[in-house]
Structures are given as C-alpha cells and as structure tokens.
XYZ file of C-alpha atoms in Angstrom:
705
model
C -26.471 -30.812 43.392
C -28.420 -29.677 40.325
C -32.179 -30.076 40.544
C -33.851 -33.015 38.776
C -36.178 -30.393 37.325
C -33.446 -29.705 34.776
C -32.584 -33.331 34.055
C -33.169 -34.783 30.604
C -36.029 -36.943 31.884
C -38.126 -34.132 33.350
C -41.602 -33.991 31.883
C -41.220 -30.176 31.713
C -38.162 -30.414 29.475
C -39.368 -29.880 25.897
C -37.567 -31.243 22.855
C -35.649 -28.732 20.732
C -38.202 -27.254 18.318
C -37.499 -25.074 15.310
C -38.437 -21.421 14.900
C -41.556 -22.348 12.946
C -43.342 -23.349 16.144
C -43.267 -20.186 18.359
C -45.081 -21.669 21.420
C -42.812 -24.714 21.574
C -39.723 -22.672 20.792
C -40.540 -20.160 23.554
C -41.102 -22.975 26.075
C -37.769 -24.534 25.116
C -35.945 -21.187 25.366
C -37.430 -20.502 28.811
C -36.294 -23.911 30.002
C -32.771 -23.452 28.625
C -32.361 -19.954 30.043
C -33.607 -21.060 33.457
C -31.194 -23.996 33.365
C -28.240 -21.750 32.514
C -29.326 -19.173 35.124
C -29.340 -21.894 37.767
C -25.902 -23.169 36.750
C -24.422 -19.674 36.741
C -26.051 -17.970 39.728
C -26.639 -20.902 42.084
C -24.083 -23.575 41.210
C -21.447 -20.995 40.168
C -20.646 -23.301 37.222
C -21.510 -21.595 33.903
C -22.512 -24.008 31.148
C -22.339 -21.712 28.105
C -20.492 -18.470 27.184
C -22.224 -15.178 27.987
C -22.581 -14.409 24.282
C -24.504 -17.638 23.680
C -26.775 -16.946 26.674
C -27.459 -13.442 25.337
C -28.319 -14.910 21.943
C -30.946 -17.233 23.469
C -32.296 -14.402 25.623
C -32.707 -12.071 22.631
C -34.501 -14.779 20.681
C -37.021 -15.277 23.509
C -37.568 -11.524 23.750
C -38.289 -11.368 20.015
C -40.784 -14.259 20.176
C -42.618 -12.722 23.150
C -42.727 -9.334 21.420
C -44.179 -10.883 18.265
C -46.579 -13.155 20.210
C -47.634 -11.344 23.439
C -49.965 -14.212 24.313
C -46.842 -16.391 24.903
C -45.465 -14.090 27.631
C -45.778 -15.849 31.006
C -45.270 -14.564 34.522
C -42.116 -16.606 35.180
C -40.319 -15.945 31.891
C -36.593 -15.127 32.318
C -37.232 -11.938 30.334
C -39.330 -10.603 33.220
C -36.329 -10.136 35.513
C -35.156 -6.910 33.920
C -37.108 -4.542 36.174
C -40.270 -2.515 35.846
C -41.496 1.066 36.041
C -41.193 2.915 39.314
C -43.474 1.930 42.175
C -45.281 4.591 44.142
C -44.559 2.846 47.455
C -43.929 -0.539 49.045
C -47.291 -1.955 50.187
C -47.309 -3.733 53.577
C -47.360 -7.527 53.756
C -48.559 -9.382 56.852
C -46.537 -12.542 57.423
C -48.640 -15.683 57.848
C -46.044 -16.931 60.333
C -44.069 -14.192 62.153
C -40.408 -13.746 61.197
C -38.808 -13.951 64.610
C -35.366 -12.851 65.671
C -32.740 -15.011 67.406
C -31.106 -14.730 70.778
C -27.384 -13.934 70.670
C -24.349 -15.538 72.238
C -20.927 -13.866 72.317
C -18.740 -16.033 74.559
C -18.094 -19.786 74.669
C -19.909 -19.854 78.007
C -23.085 -18.532 76.320
C -23.069 -21.466 73.913
C -22.372 -24.029 76.611
C -25.335 -22.640 78.558
C -27.545 -22.743 75.437
C -26.696 -26.414 74.897
C -27.398 -27.138 78.576
C -30.834 -25.467 78.379
C -31.694 -27.414 75.218
C -30.624 -30.721 76.766
C -32.656 -30.012 79.882
C -35.685 -28.985 77.802
C -35.509 -32.241 75.846
C -34.609 -34.309 78.913
C -31.809 -35.676 76.736
C -28.919 -37.669 78.207
C -27.040 -37.689 74.883
C -25.428 -34.881 72.916
C -28.113 -32.989 71.005
C -27.894 -32.924 67.190
C -27.602 -29.390 65.792
C -27.696 -27.894 62.302
C -25.055 -25.181 61.998
C -24.963 -22.469 59.337
C -23.741 -18.927 58.702
C -25.301 -15.680 59.908
C -25.251 -13.538 56.791
C -24.876 -9.771 56.892
C -27.724 -8.925 54.531
C -31.469 -8.389 54.483
C -33.982 -11.044 55.647
C -36.642 -11.877 53.034
C -39.751 -14.069 52.875
C -40.459 -15.615 49.444
C -43.968 -16.966 48.912
C -44.487 -19.633 46.253
C -47.966 -20.853 45.317
C -48.075 -24.073 43.294
C -44.369 -23.542 42.628
C -44.663 -19.984 41.269
C -43.121 -16.981 43.048
C -46.039 -14.679 43.829
C -44.771 -12.398 46.601
C -41.605 -11.307 48.395
C -41.486 -9.247 51.565
C -38.890 -7.884 53.979
C -38.880 -8.915 57.640
C -40.098 -5.472 58.762
C -41.110 -5.647 62.425
C -41.471 -9.426 62.259
C -45.231 -9.320 61.737
C -45.481 -6.915 58.796
C -42.911 -6.274 56.097
C -42.609 -4.412 52.794
C -43.659 -5.891 49.465
C -40.486 -5.962 47.332
C -41.658 -8.590 44.828
C -40.752 -6.558 41.725
C -37.188 -6.097 42.958
C -36.774 -9.691 44.134
C -37.770 -10.931 40.689
C -34.627 -9.279 39.253
C -32.323 -11.522 41.352
C -31.347 -14.323 39.015
C -30.333 -16.694 41.807
C -33.968 -16.819 42.986
C -36.129 -19.157 40.869
C -39.341 -17.642 39.563
C -40.725 -21.193 39.560
C -39.546 -23.980 41.863
C -37.662 -26.707 40.027
C -39.975 -29.562 40.878
C -42.879 -31.304 39.235
C -44.658 -31.599 42.616
C -44.446 -28.236 44.418
C -46.235 -27.443 47.686
C -49.528 -25.594 47.399
C -48.040 -22.747 49.450
C -44.557 -22.333 50.918
C -42.863 -19.355 52.524
C -39.115 -19.718 51.975
C -37.044 -17.521 54.241
C -33.497 -16.404 53.708
C -31.069 -13.553 53.218
C -30.489 -11.241 50.267
C -26.899 -10.039 50.143
C -24.196 -8.646 47.930
C -20.813 -10.346 47.540
C -17.684 -8.350 48.396
C -16.397 -8.272 44.807
C -19.780 -7.157 43.521
C -19.752 -4.269 46.012
C -16.360 -3.147 44.685
C -17.721 -3.150 41.116
C -20.890 -1.315 42.170
C -18.934 1.361 44.040
C -16.660 1.825 41.031
C -19.722 2.515 38.878
C -21.189 4.794 41.551
C -17.933 6.732 41.787
C -17.682 7.130 38.002
C -21.266 8.384 37.927
C -20.643 10.816 40.778
C -23.160 8.957 42.946
C -22.955 7.963 46.603
C -20.917 4.856 47.385
C -22.007 2.141 49.816
C -20.084 1.608 53.040
C -20.542 -2.182 53.185
C -22.311 -5.068 51.406
C -25.312 -4.993 53.757
C -26.041 -1.327 53.055
C -25.624 -2.006 49.347
C -28.047 -4.946 49.447
C -30.641 -3.049 51.483
C -30.323 0.059 49.313
C -30.636 -1.979 46.128
C -33.668 -3.918 47.344
C -35.499 -0.779 48.435
C -35.222 0.968 45.070
C -38.593 2.269 43.921
C -37.500 1.544 40.353
C -36.715 -2.153 40.044
C -34.745 -1.484 36.860
C -32.026 -0.074 39.123
C -32.124 -3.221 41.268
C -31.762 -5.305 38.110
C -28.449 -3.565 37.359
C -26.959 -4.683 40.688
C -25.718 -8.180 41.464
C -27.662 -9.435 44.476
C -27.551 -13.005 45.845
C -29.804 -15.097 48.057
C -29.377 -18.000 50.505
C -32.361 -19.761 52.088
C -32.236 -20.745 55.768
C -35.783 -21.234 57.032
C -39.487 -21.816 56.378
C -42.708 -20.072 57.340
C -46.087 -21.290 56.154
C -46.150 -24.688 54.399
C -49.294 -26.189 52.843
C -49.737 -29.106 50.488
C -46.511 -30.880 51.420
C -45.033 -32.644 54.431
C -42.553 -30.725 56.549
C -39.068 -32.314 56.301
C -38.030 -34.152 59.483
C -35.012 -31.929 60.175
C -33.530 -28.547 59.366
C -30.724 -30.103 57.333
C -33.323 -32.056 55.320
C -35.272 -28.827 54.750
C -32.201 -27.172 53.205
C -31.501 -30.252 51.087
C -35.109 -30.075 49.842
C -34.634 -26.409 48.930
C -31.486 -27.254 46.977
C -33.378 -29.961 45.078
C -36.008 -27.351 44.118
C -33.379 -24.946 42.778
C -33.394 -22.602 45.777
C -29.866 -21.444 46.723
C -28.561 -22.703 50.065
C -25.092 -22.093 51.458
C -22.568 -24.941 51.338
C -20.951 -23.734 54.576
C -23.212 -25.770 56.900
C -22.920 -28.915 58.957
C -24.667 -31.226 61.421
C -22.786 -31.485 64.732
C -23.383 -32.845 68.226
C -23.164 -31.119 71.587
C -21.576 -27.860 72.691
C -18.110 -28.893 71.558
C -19.384 -29.523 68.041
C -20.918 -26.039 68.004
C -17.715 -24.360 69.180
C -15.582 -26.308 66.694
C -17.829 -25.117 63.833
C -17.626 -21.519 65.101
C -13.821 -21.565 65.195
C -13.538 -23.268 61.818
C -15.708 -20.618 60.171
C -13.844 -17.892 62.040
C -10.564 -19.086 60.512
C -11.927 -18.817 56.971
C -14.163 -15.786 57.504
C -11.870 -13.298 55.756
C -11.639 -15.512 52.650
C -15.410 -15.990 52.243
C -16.864 -14.115 49.242
C -19.614 -12.583 51.401
C -19.833 -10.865 54.770
C -21.025 -12.749 57.860
C -21.278 -11.539 61.427
C -21.573 -14.915 63.138
C -22.965 -18.419 62.865
C -26.382 -19.857 63.741
C -27.118 -23.044 65.670
C -30.501 -24.796 65.432
C -31.664 -28.025 66.979
C -31.767 -30.175 63.871
C -34.822 -32.395 64.432
C -38.164 -30.724 63.681
C -40.018 -32.635 66.414
C -37.490 -31.450 69.004
C -37.856 -27.853 67.772
C -41.603 -28.103 68.362
C -41.012 -29.602 71.795
C -38.754 -26.708 72.834
C -41.035 -23.996 71.441
C -40.495 -20.258 71.838
C -39.780 -17.676 74.484
C -40.948 -14.115 73.874
C -40.036 -13.380 70.212
C -37.238 -15.925 69.804
C -37.134 -19.734 69.470
C -35.662 -21.752 72.323
C -34.116 -24.183 69.837
C -31.812 -21.684 68.064
C -29.165 -19.085 68.848
C -26.818 -16.820 66.906
C -23.158 -16.977 67.932
C -21.777 -13.554 66.985
C -18.226 -12.741 65.954
C -16.508 -9.720 67.495
C -17.608 -6.548 65.681
C -15.552 -5.654 62.596
C -16.844 -2.098 62.477
C -16.861 0.485 65.221
C -17.156 4.240 65.753
C -14.267 6.361 66.998
C -12.822 9.848 66.485
C -10.051 11.062 64.187
C -7.436 12.726 66.364
C -5.126 13.584 63.474
C -4.323 12.711 59.856
C -0.659 12.078 59.131
C 1.143 10.564 56.164
C 3.346 7.486 55.867
C 6.072 7.036 53.259
C 6.328 3.593 51.644
C 9.278 1.853 50.013
C 8.342 3.208 46.563
C 7.871 6.705 47.977
C 4.069 6.447 48.057
C 2.573 9.018 50.435
C -0.380 7.442 52.256
C -2.685 9.469 54.546
C -3.264 7.632 57.824
C -5.922 8.502 60.400
C -4.699 8.531 63.998
C -7.688 7.346 66.000
C -8.894 7.295 69.558
C -8.282 3.619 70.499
C -11.253 1.389 69.654
C -11.833 -2.378 69.741
C -12.625 -3.693 66.233
C -12.796 -7.394 65.448
C -11.157 -8.264 68.768
C -8.160 -5.965 68.135
C -7.506 -2.470 69.483
C -7.173 -0.127 66.499
C -5.388 3.234 66.739
C -4.505 3.818 63.058
C -6.457 3.310 59.834
C -5.531 3.898 56.205
C -7.190 6.586 54.125
C -5.517 5.236 50.948
C -4.772 8.471 49.086
C -5.630 12.153 48.870
C -8.551 11.599 46.495
C -10.127 9.100 48.918
C -9.865 11.598 51.789
C -11.631 14.206 49.654
C -14.271 11.787 48.360
C -15.168 10.519 51.827
C -14.762 14.056 53.257
C -12.903 12.809 56.338
C -11.699 15.608 58.633
C -9.677 15.808 61.818
C -12.149 15.725 64.705
C -14.759 13.627 62.869
C -16.503 10.619 64.357
C -15.906 7.851 61.846
C -16.823 4.233 61.153
C -13.720 2.045 61.114
C -13.623 -1.391 59.543
C -11.253 -4.290 60.006
C -11.584 -7.669 58.229
C -9.169 -10.475 59.055
C -5.588 -9.370 58.541
C -6.556 -6.465 56.302
C -5.250 -3.060 57.406
C -8.082 -1.152 59.144
C -9.709 1.539 57.009
C -11.981 4.502 57.620
C -15.318 3.905 55.887
C -17.232 7.131 56.468
C -17.901 9.927 58.936
C -21.053 10.614 60.955
C -22.327 14.022 59.708
C -24.436 14.863 62.754
C -21.416 14.385 65.056
C -18.991 16.616 63.113
C -17.614 19.322 65.434
C -17.575 22.959 64.352
C -13.763 23.039 64.468
C -13.207 19.931 62.299
C -10.125 20.508 60.084
C -9.561 19.377 56.519
C -6.513 17.303 55.603
C -3.779 19.029 53.604
C -1.367 16.869 51.570
C 2.216 17.964 52.353
C 4.249 19.464 49.523
C 7.468 17.983 50.927
C 8.279 14.544 52.350
C 7.916 14.576 56.158
C 10.917 12.226 56.425
C 13.548 13.713 54.104
C 12.104 17.038 52.941
C 12.204 16.141 49.245
C 9.381 17.506 47.045
C 6.207 15.430 46.893
C 5.146 14.796 43.294
C 1.990 13.328 41.790
C 2.013 12.263 38.134
C -1.092 13.355 36.233
C -2.260 9.794 35.513
C -1.831 8.484 39.081
C -3.827 8.725 42.304
C -0.732 8.287 44.495
C 1.550 11.154 45.509
C 5.207 10.185 46.022
C 8.355 11.407 47.721
C 10.940 12.228 45.038
C 13.922 11.558 47.332
C 14.509 7.890 46.563
C 16.528 5.438 48.685
C 19.548 7.694 49.053
C 17.744 10.721 50.490
C 14.674 9.164 52.147
C 15.164 6.948 55.199
C 11.537 5.747 55.039
C 12.003 4.441 51.485
C 15.337 2.942 52.519
C 13.745 1.033 55.404
C 10.842 -0.172 53.306
C 13.139 -1.207 50.476
C 15.487 -3.087 52.793
C 12.612 -4.936 54.460
C 11.373 -5.956 51.021
C 14.883 -7.051 50.003
C 15.317 -9.383 52.987
C 11.719 -10.682 52.994
C 10.993 -14.399 52.752
C 9.956 -14.358 49.085
C 12.908 -12.174 48.097
C 16.402 -12.808 49.536
C 14.955 -14.598 52.585
C 17.291 -13.298 55.298
C 15.896 -14.792 58.491
C 16.191 -12.639 61.603
C 16.294 -9.245 59.882
C 12.983 -7.721 60.931
C 11.491 -4.245 61.276
C 13.246 -3.226 64.492
C 16.671 -4.375 63.332
C 16.412 -2.702 59.926
C 15.168 0.488 61.573
C 18.224 0.614 63.826
C 20.606 -0.137 60.969
C 19.179 2.757 58.935
C 18.731 5.248 61.794
C 22.308 4.688 62.997
C 23.552 5.018 59.406
C 25.221 1.611 59.531
C 23.766 0.766 56.111
C 22.411 2.893 53.256
C 21.859 0.292 50.527
C 21.037 -3.411 50.308
C 24.652 -4.100 49.322
C 25.800 -2.753 52.721
C 24.025 -5.692 54.396
C 26.773 -7.982 53.069
C 29.526 -5.673 54.360
C 28.220 -5.379 57.919
C 30.447 -6.716 60.678
C 29.579 -9.036 63.528
C 30.341 -6.440 66.224
C 28.114 -3.783 64.608
C 25.203 -6.215 64.757
C 25.887 -7.462 68.272
C 25.921 -3.913 69.677
C 22.426 -3.085 68.450
C 19.530 -2.926 70.926
C 18.003 -6.309 71.841
C 20.808 -8.138 70.104
C 23.374 -10.514 71.570
C 26.289 -12.487 70.189
C 24.160 -15.516 69.369
C 21.511 -13.414 67.549
C 24.207 -11.554 65.635
C 25.802 -14.863 64.598
C 22.425 -16.118 63.348
C 21.860 -12.991 61.237
C 25.404 -13.221 59.804
C 24.785 -16.853 58.877
C 21.424 -15.974 57.280
C 23.059 -13.224 55.210
C 25.745 -15.617 53.995
C 23.159 -18.259 53.131
C 21.048 -15.738 51.188
C 23.891 -15.122 48.725
C 22.990 -18.357 46.938
C 19.610 -17.515 45.425
C 17.733 -17.603 42.109
C 17.592 -14.969 39.409
C 13.833 -14.571 39.933
C 14.241 -13.914 43.675
C 17.044 -11.432 43.028
C 15.014 -9.466 40.476
C 12.021 -9.404 42.822
C 14.229 -8.299 45.731
C 15.383 -5.210 43.834
C 11.941 -3.722 44.406
C 11.363 -2.496 40.858
C 7.999 -0.789 40.723
C 5.237 -2.975 39.198
C 7.486 -6.058 39.277
C 6.021 -8.681 41.604
C 6.993 -12.314 42.070
C 5.202 -13.555 38.975
C 6.747 -10.905 36.709
C 10.209 -11.559 38.166
C 9.834 -15.269 37.365
C 8.716 -14.504 33.822
C 11.736 -12.236 33.312
C 14.065 -14.964 34.590
C 12.478 -17.612 32.391
C 12.435 -15.434 29.305
C 15.964 -13.996 29.453
C 17.760 -16.714 31.434
C 20.493 -14.440 32.825
C 20.780 -11.011 34.443
C 22.908 -9.367 31.747
C 20.208 -10.060 29.157
C 17.632 -8.358 31.402
C 19.906 -5.366 32.073
C 20.403 -4.671 28.368
C 16.849 -5.464 27.184
C 15.003 -2.674 25.391
C 11.377 -1.824 26.140
C 10.400 -3.634 22.950
C 12.232 -6.764 24.097
C 10.670 -6.519 27.549
C 7.223 -6.379 25.935
C 7.860 -9.850 24.506
C 7.788 -11.272 28.052
C 4.474 -12.856 29.076
C 2.159 -10.492 30.990
C 4.454 -7.460 30.634
C 2.743 -4.419 29.166
C 3.952 -0.914 28.316
C 3.691 0.447 31.879
C 5.710 -2.396 33.422
C 8.258 -2.389 30.602
C 8.811 1.365 31.000
C 9.142 0.968 34.790
C 11.785 -1.764 34.437
C 13.747 0.231 31.867
C 13.555 3.388 34.006
C 14.905 1.495 37.027
C 17.782 0.000 35.042
C 18.652 3.316 33.413
C 19.375 4.824 36.840
C 23.172 4.665 37.431
C 22.643 4.259 41.185
C 20.527 1.143 40.673
C 23.092 -0.346 38.295
C 25.813 0.389 40.861
C 23.746 -1.401 43.534
C 23.392 -4.471 41.313
C 27.144 -4.572 40.662
C 27.910 -4.205 44.378
C 25.585 -7.074 45.222
C 27.272 -9.282 42.643
C 30.677 -8.258 43.991
C 29.510 -9.182 47.500
C 28.966 -12.750 46.305
C 25.229 -12.826 45.567
C 24.855 -15.431 42.827
C 22.458 -17.800 41.070
C 22.543 -20.319 38.218
C 22.790 -18.478 34.889
C 21.246 -19.833 31.678
C 22.064 -18.513 28.241
C 18.934 -18.450 26.101
C 19.601 -18.422 22.394
C 16.894 -16.718 20.436
C 15.913 -16.399 16.834
C 13.739 -13.468 15.911
C 10.299 -15.008 15.596
C 8.283 -14.278 12.444
C 5.375 -12.477 14.172
C 7.508 -10.601 16.722
C 6.194 -7.087 17.264
C 2.770 -7.884 15.806
C -0.321 -7.403 17.980
C -3.467 -9.447 17.415
C -6.991 -9.120 18.851
C -9.349 -12.115 18.812
C -13.104 -11.578 18.656
C -16.114 -13.778 18.049
C -16.248 -17.563 17.703
C -13.891 -19.215 15.197
C -15.117 -22.273 13.242
C -12.580 -24.806 14.571
C -10.015 -23.032 16.757
C -10.793 -22.279 20.396
C -9.711 -18.808 21.427
C -7.039 -20.085 23.842
C -5.597 -22.322 21.138
C -5.496 -19.475 18.612
C -3.826 -17.181 21.139
C -1.261 -19.839 22.008
C -0.335 -20.396 18.362
C 0.019 -16.661 17.745
C 2.272 -16.266 20.798
C 4.343 -19.298 19.782
C 5.058 -17.489 16.522
C 6.172 -14.392 18.446
C 2.973 -12.357 18.210
C 1.181 -10.684 21.090
C -2.541 -11.102 21.828
C -4.301 -8.058 23.287
C -7.787 -7.719 24.707
C -8.837 -4.498 22.978
C -8.442 -2.855 19.589
C -6.263 0.244 19.282
C -4.114 2.019 16.704
C -1.265 -0.298 17.737
C -3.228 -3.402 16.720
C -1.901 -5.074 13.546
C -4.553 -7.761 12.990
C -8.077 -8.491 14.231
C -9.079 -12.160 13.938
C -12.863 -12.217 13.630
C -15.304 -15.105 13.911
C -19.078 -15.280 14.294
C -20.743 -12.743 16.630
C -17.623 -10.555 16.420
C -19.328 -7.442 17.762
C -17.810 -4.051 18.619
C -14.146 -5.028 18.242
C -14.701 -5.833 14.571
C -16.498 -2.534 14.063
C -13.648 -0.602 15.664
C -11.087 -2.458 13.531
C -12.985 -1.503 10.374
C -13.165 2.093 11.583
C -9.389 2.207 12.171
C -8.560 0.404 8.931
C -6.890 -2.548 10.702
C -6.328 -5.777 8.753
C -9.108 -8.305 9.491
C -8.438 -12.043 9.289
C -10.839 -14.961 9.328
C -9.715 -18.351 10.626
C -8.393 -19.517 7.229
C -6.323 -16.358 6.812
C -4.943 -16.719 10.355
C -3.967 -20.345 9.728
C -2.262 -19.359 6.484
C -0.329 -16.617 8.287
C 0.682 -19.044 11.053
C 1.772 -21.638 8.478
C 3.923 -19.028 6.743
C 5.346 -18.000 10.102
C 6.057 -21.652 10.941
C 8.063 -22.088 7.757
C 10.083 -18.991 8.523
C 10.655 -20.118 12.107
C 11.878 -23.541 10.971
C 14.583 -21.791 8.961
C 15.749 -19.832 12.010
C 18.748 -20.448 14.255
C 16.995 -21.928 17.282
C 13.947 -21.739 19.503
C 13.685 -20.512 23.068
C 15.203 -22.703 25.725
C 13.127 -23.098 28.862
C 14.634 -22.251 32.208
C 13.319 -24.325 35.095
C 12.886 -22.426 38.338
C 13.952 -24.514 41.278
C-alpha cells in the first residue's frame, strides 16, 4: 500500500510550479523524486521511465547548485555518496539489539509454543506474527521528527558502527518518513541485504574490473555497507526490510507486531510481504513449510523464519531471558553452505560436448542433502577461484540447483595442493578437446558418433518430456542401450525390438511393453517438439516454436538460409549460424530422414510468403517519439519485414530518433547511418504498406496445439 504521504491531498504535496520560482520548483522536484523512488524501490512498481526520472533529478541538481541555500538534508540528490570517512564512530543503542534463540526441529517449535502458552497462562492457541529471517546485516535507523539522522550496525548488541553516510545511499530507505505526524524519536530496526540478481550484476562488474567477487549476498551487503567511501556503496544495489523497533518517543506503540509493520509501510518504510499472523504451533510449522517450498524462488536469501508473539502486551508479559526475548524464536532452515575438502577434480562431457570440471568432494550435508560432487562451471572459473585438489572449500546448494564450489579457505590449503589441468582429449572417446576463441566452454570434438557421453546426453534430451516425451526411457535405460551398443542414434530407438529391451537389467516384459508403447505413441508429435528434440545448439523450446510457426513445415526449415533464419522472431546471427551448421552436416540430415522413415510425423502447414518491403533492413529506436510508443513502432516495422535491434552498428540501416535520443543518435551520426524522425518513419511504413498490398500474400499463422 502506498503511503498517504504521497497522495494528492497531502499538505506536503506542492502544486506544480514553473522554473521561475526556484524554491517552489525544488520542493516539487524533491516530492516527485521521492514519490518515484518509493514506487520503484519499495513497491517495485515504477511510475515513470528511467530517462524521465533522470531528467527530474538533473533539474533538481542544477537548482541546488545555483541556489545552495535550497539544499536540504533529505534531498534525493544527497544519496549519491560522500568523501571517504576516516573510520566508523561507535553508536550506543538506546535499547539493546538482542539476538534470538534458534529452533531447528519441529519439536523445538512445539516446545517454544508450550513455554509461551504456559508463560501467558493461555488455554487458547497463541497468536503469532511470522516473518522471514533475512541473510543480511542488521541495522538500526534513527528518525527524529521524521528525519533520518543516524544509522548503526548491530555490533555487539549494545554498541554498533555509525554507517549513516552509507545507509543514506540506499534508495529504498526514506530520508524522511512519509507522514505528516511522525514520532519525536523512533529507532526502526531491520535488515540490509542484496538481492540475488543484484549480486550477479555486481560480481560481473567486479570480475570485469579485476576486483574480488563476493561469495554470497550477505557478504556483498556487509562489504558494501562497510565501505569507507560511501560513493562506492551508492554504486551497489542494496535493499532494506524493517522488522522491529527500539526506542519510541512521541507516539503510541502499536498494539501488535503486525500493526507495527503496517504502520511502517504507511510511513514509506519497506516491509516484506512474506509475513502472516497464525495461531498455535501448527500454524507456525505450516508457515515454515510454506516458505521452505518457495525459498529457492525468492529474490533474496533467507536462512529461516522468525516467530513472535503478536500482541505487544503479551510480549511485555513474557519478557526476556539472558540476551534473547522469551516471546520470539528463529526457526532455521538446514544450512545451504558447508565446508568440505576437494578430493579430486574431474570433467564431465555433456550432450553438446561441453567439458565441465566437477569437484569430487568428501561427503558433506548441505541443505539437508549429502553432497559429494559440485560443479566448477568451466576452466576459467577454476582459475579465477583458484580451486585446487586438496583444498578446503565452501560448497553451496540452493533448492534444486546443482551444488557449486564458492571459494577455498586459504589458511587450510595443504602444501601438496594440486592445480587442475584441463584435458587435451575427451576422457570418454579420446577426441581432441577444442575451445573456440570467443567461448568460455571447452568441448569434445567427437560428436554423437564417436562420443558415448554426448550420445547418452543427446538421447536423454530427445526422449525428454518437452521433446519427444517417451515415458519410461530414463538415465539407466539409455545408459545400458548405449553401453551395450544397441543404439547409436535417436533413429535406432524406433528400430529396437521387444526382446532387446526386456533383456536389459531391471527390465521385465511388462516394462519393455510399456516402453515400446511409449515409443510408438511418440511418433505422433508436433514440428516444434521435433525440432527441439534434435538438440541443435542454442535452440530451446521457444526458438523451436518460433521456427515451426514461421516456416510451417520441416522442409522449409531444412532449406532456409541464414538470412531467412534471421527473419524469425528472436533469432540472431549466432543462433542462425548454429542452425545452419547443424543442418549442413550430412549425418544430421541422415538422422532426420531416418526418423521420418521410422514414422515420426506431425501436421505440416505450407506458409506462402511474399517478400516484405522492409525485409533485410535493421532499425534502432531511440528517444521518445511524439505519438508512437516504442513497442508500437517496433511492431509496425516488424510487420513490414524489418528487424528492430537494441544497439547501433555498421549493419544498422535506419535509426529512428525522438526526444532525448542520447548516445545511439550520436553513434548513428558518427557511422553515417540514415536518421528518421517519426514523420519519416510513418512515410516509410506507408510506402512499405502500399508495396505489401501489391504482394502475393501475407504470412499464415500456424497454431501450435
């Protein structure tokens, strides 16, 4: 819910003044920028394009530069960071920031609920507020009369570090509370964190700069918040969720924890939507399991959930024990990171020939699962992380994601630790291992025919549910069929006999009959599934569907040139070249013919095509057009056969430029590319429309069933 502070009726919302009144204009700009910041960083619902926000921001900067007396402490322009600090001064917390007791098993939570009920002498199920336990850095934000004046880390619970300058760079945190009636003093407590996607982007920048990468979001958040130069913090995307309160003066404490968080949300302070009010131990456990099911899909890292008695009067009644409250507990998830040793580094060969280094580990429990192998991705990653055989390493597992090695522990590296050496020949078939200059992945050059590993991977892909959907043909069965040389290509699956299947390990007549029936059923498929099943590199489900829709039948795909393939939606030069390379291989064409001969079929659709007027022409759109939205302009260009690209290059034919065109326009002028305004584009499209109307026909749509 957006704060009333930003509603049209707020007394702090100024009317829109003109540039001739700098004080009023600056006040209006501050209000607008704060409103858009709140929508973007807290509600995750942007209200204006980035370019428009930047325009407003620059205008406020210019006014404040020309009129320094108008610069106020909570201006949005003051979030950009400041000069380096000499140190982080200590801050004594008015109310200690206590830690929570932990529970790990269901029994721990049942016992917690029992103790609470006994402490309250309650005969009914106790009401609890449930929320997430974020994997970040605990922070205390002090607001005086609504203005952020100080931010401090938890520290030892009594004294923390003053990180106010860095906290001010986090756009999700309001510099002024969004209320006309703020408390005199309030300490808002919560967690600063970094989202998973933001960590990926940060590590990409760190890698490109040759700087150290962060192992996980928590380390990234802590490292960013403890920068002595807050300008560095300002360059990193940090988030904040409030979950508690310390000192409160000049306002009445809300009657419950859930009401406290609602109050925060009304004042523009971010609170997490993943929270609930439940009753009794069963309600707590149901919340825990529900969050556990969605944990891997959350945009941020959590390591558990937190339960708090909801009513404030009951919290006071229960009080504290040692340094933890009796009314709250953290219910931890099984650890997703653990330390173990690398016993060896081997390589696996995938269906496309990709050679992937894999760490063989001393068994370790991670996230409730015993892990013995973890991916090292590619040779460059092994070198970058400097992982060696014998190292003690941190291993991570999240949900169903393949475990990966994060980093090694330098002080535990043995003297005889050995570096990994990428093999020059495939460990499965002995073919040379090659690595194209523009790729990070090394590959076996043997292909399906020579390499059994590629054959197995390719066959498993072919029979998978989203491809040919052959039920009953799993890893173990395919492995036996390849190892015993019963099949060498996907076409051989449709030639296999009942007896050959029935005699395989763990098979019986009934199982063999089921597989035979599934193979027969799979012959009736769709063109999109068949294309996807072929395992062409870079061709996933979506691309296979686009190929089927665009060409309508297999023969048209087989004979399409790279230029014709580039006319298909979302297919670029790399994918087009990969498709053409696959189809130019006589062995692949022979496989396709054998599969057709075996009876694999699908509905064919002939798509009649006229050459569209703008076919082969590449356009780039930049800036804001007077009447056409960018999506509409792109659609009309593509309807006329043109292609819309995101960047300007020598292959660009036209740049369509509107207001605030920026660097793309400059590059087009530098390269001498034709520049169109909206009127010129419309004239070109009208001319193209006339030419198209004189053509033979338009594309027929194929409906995928």
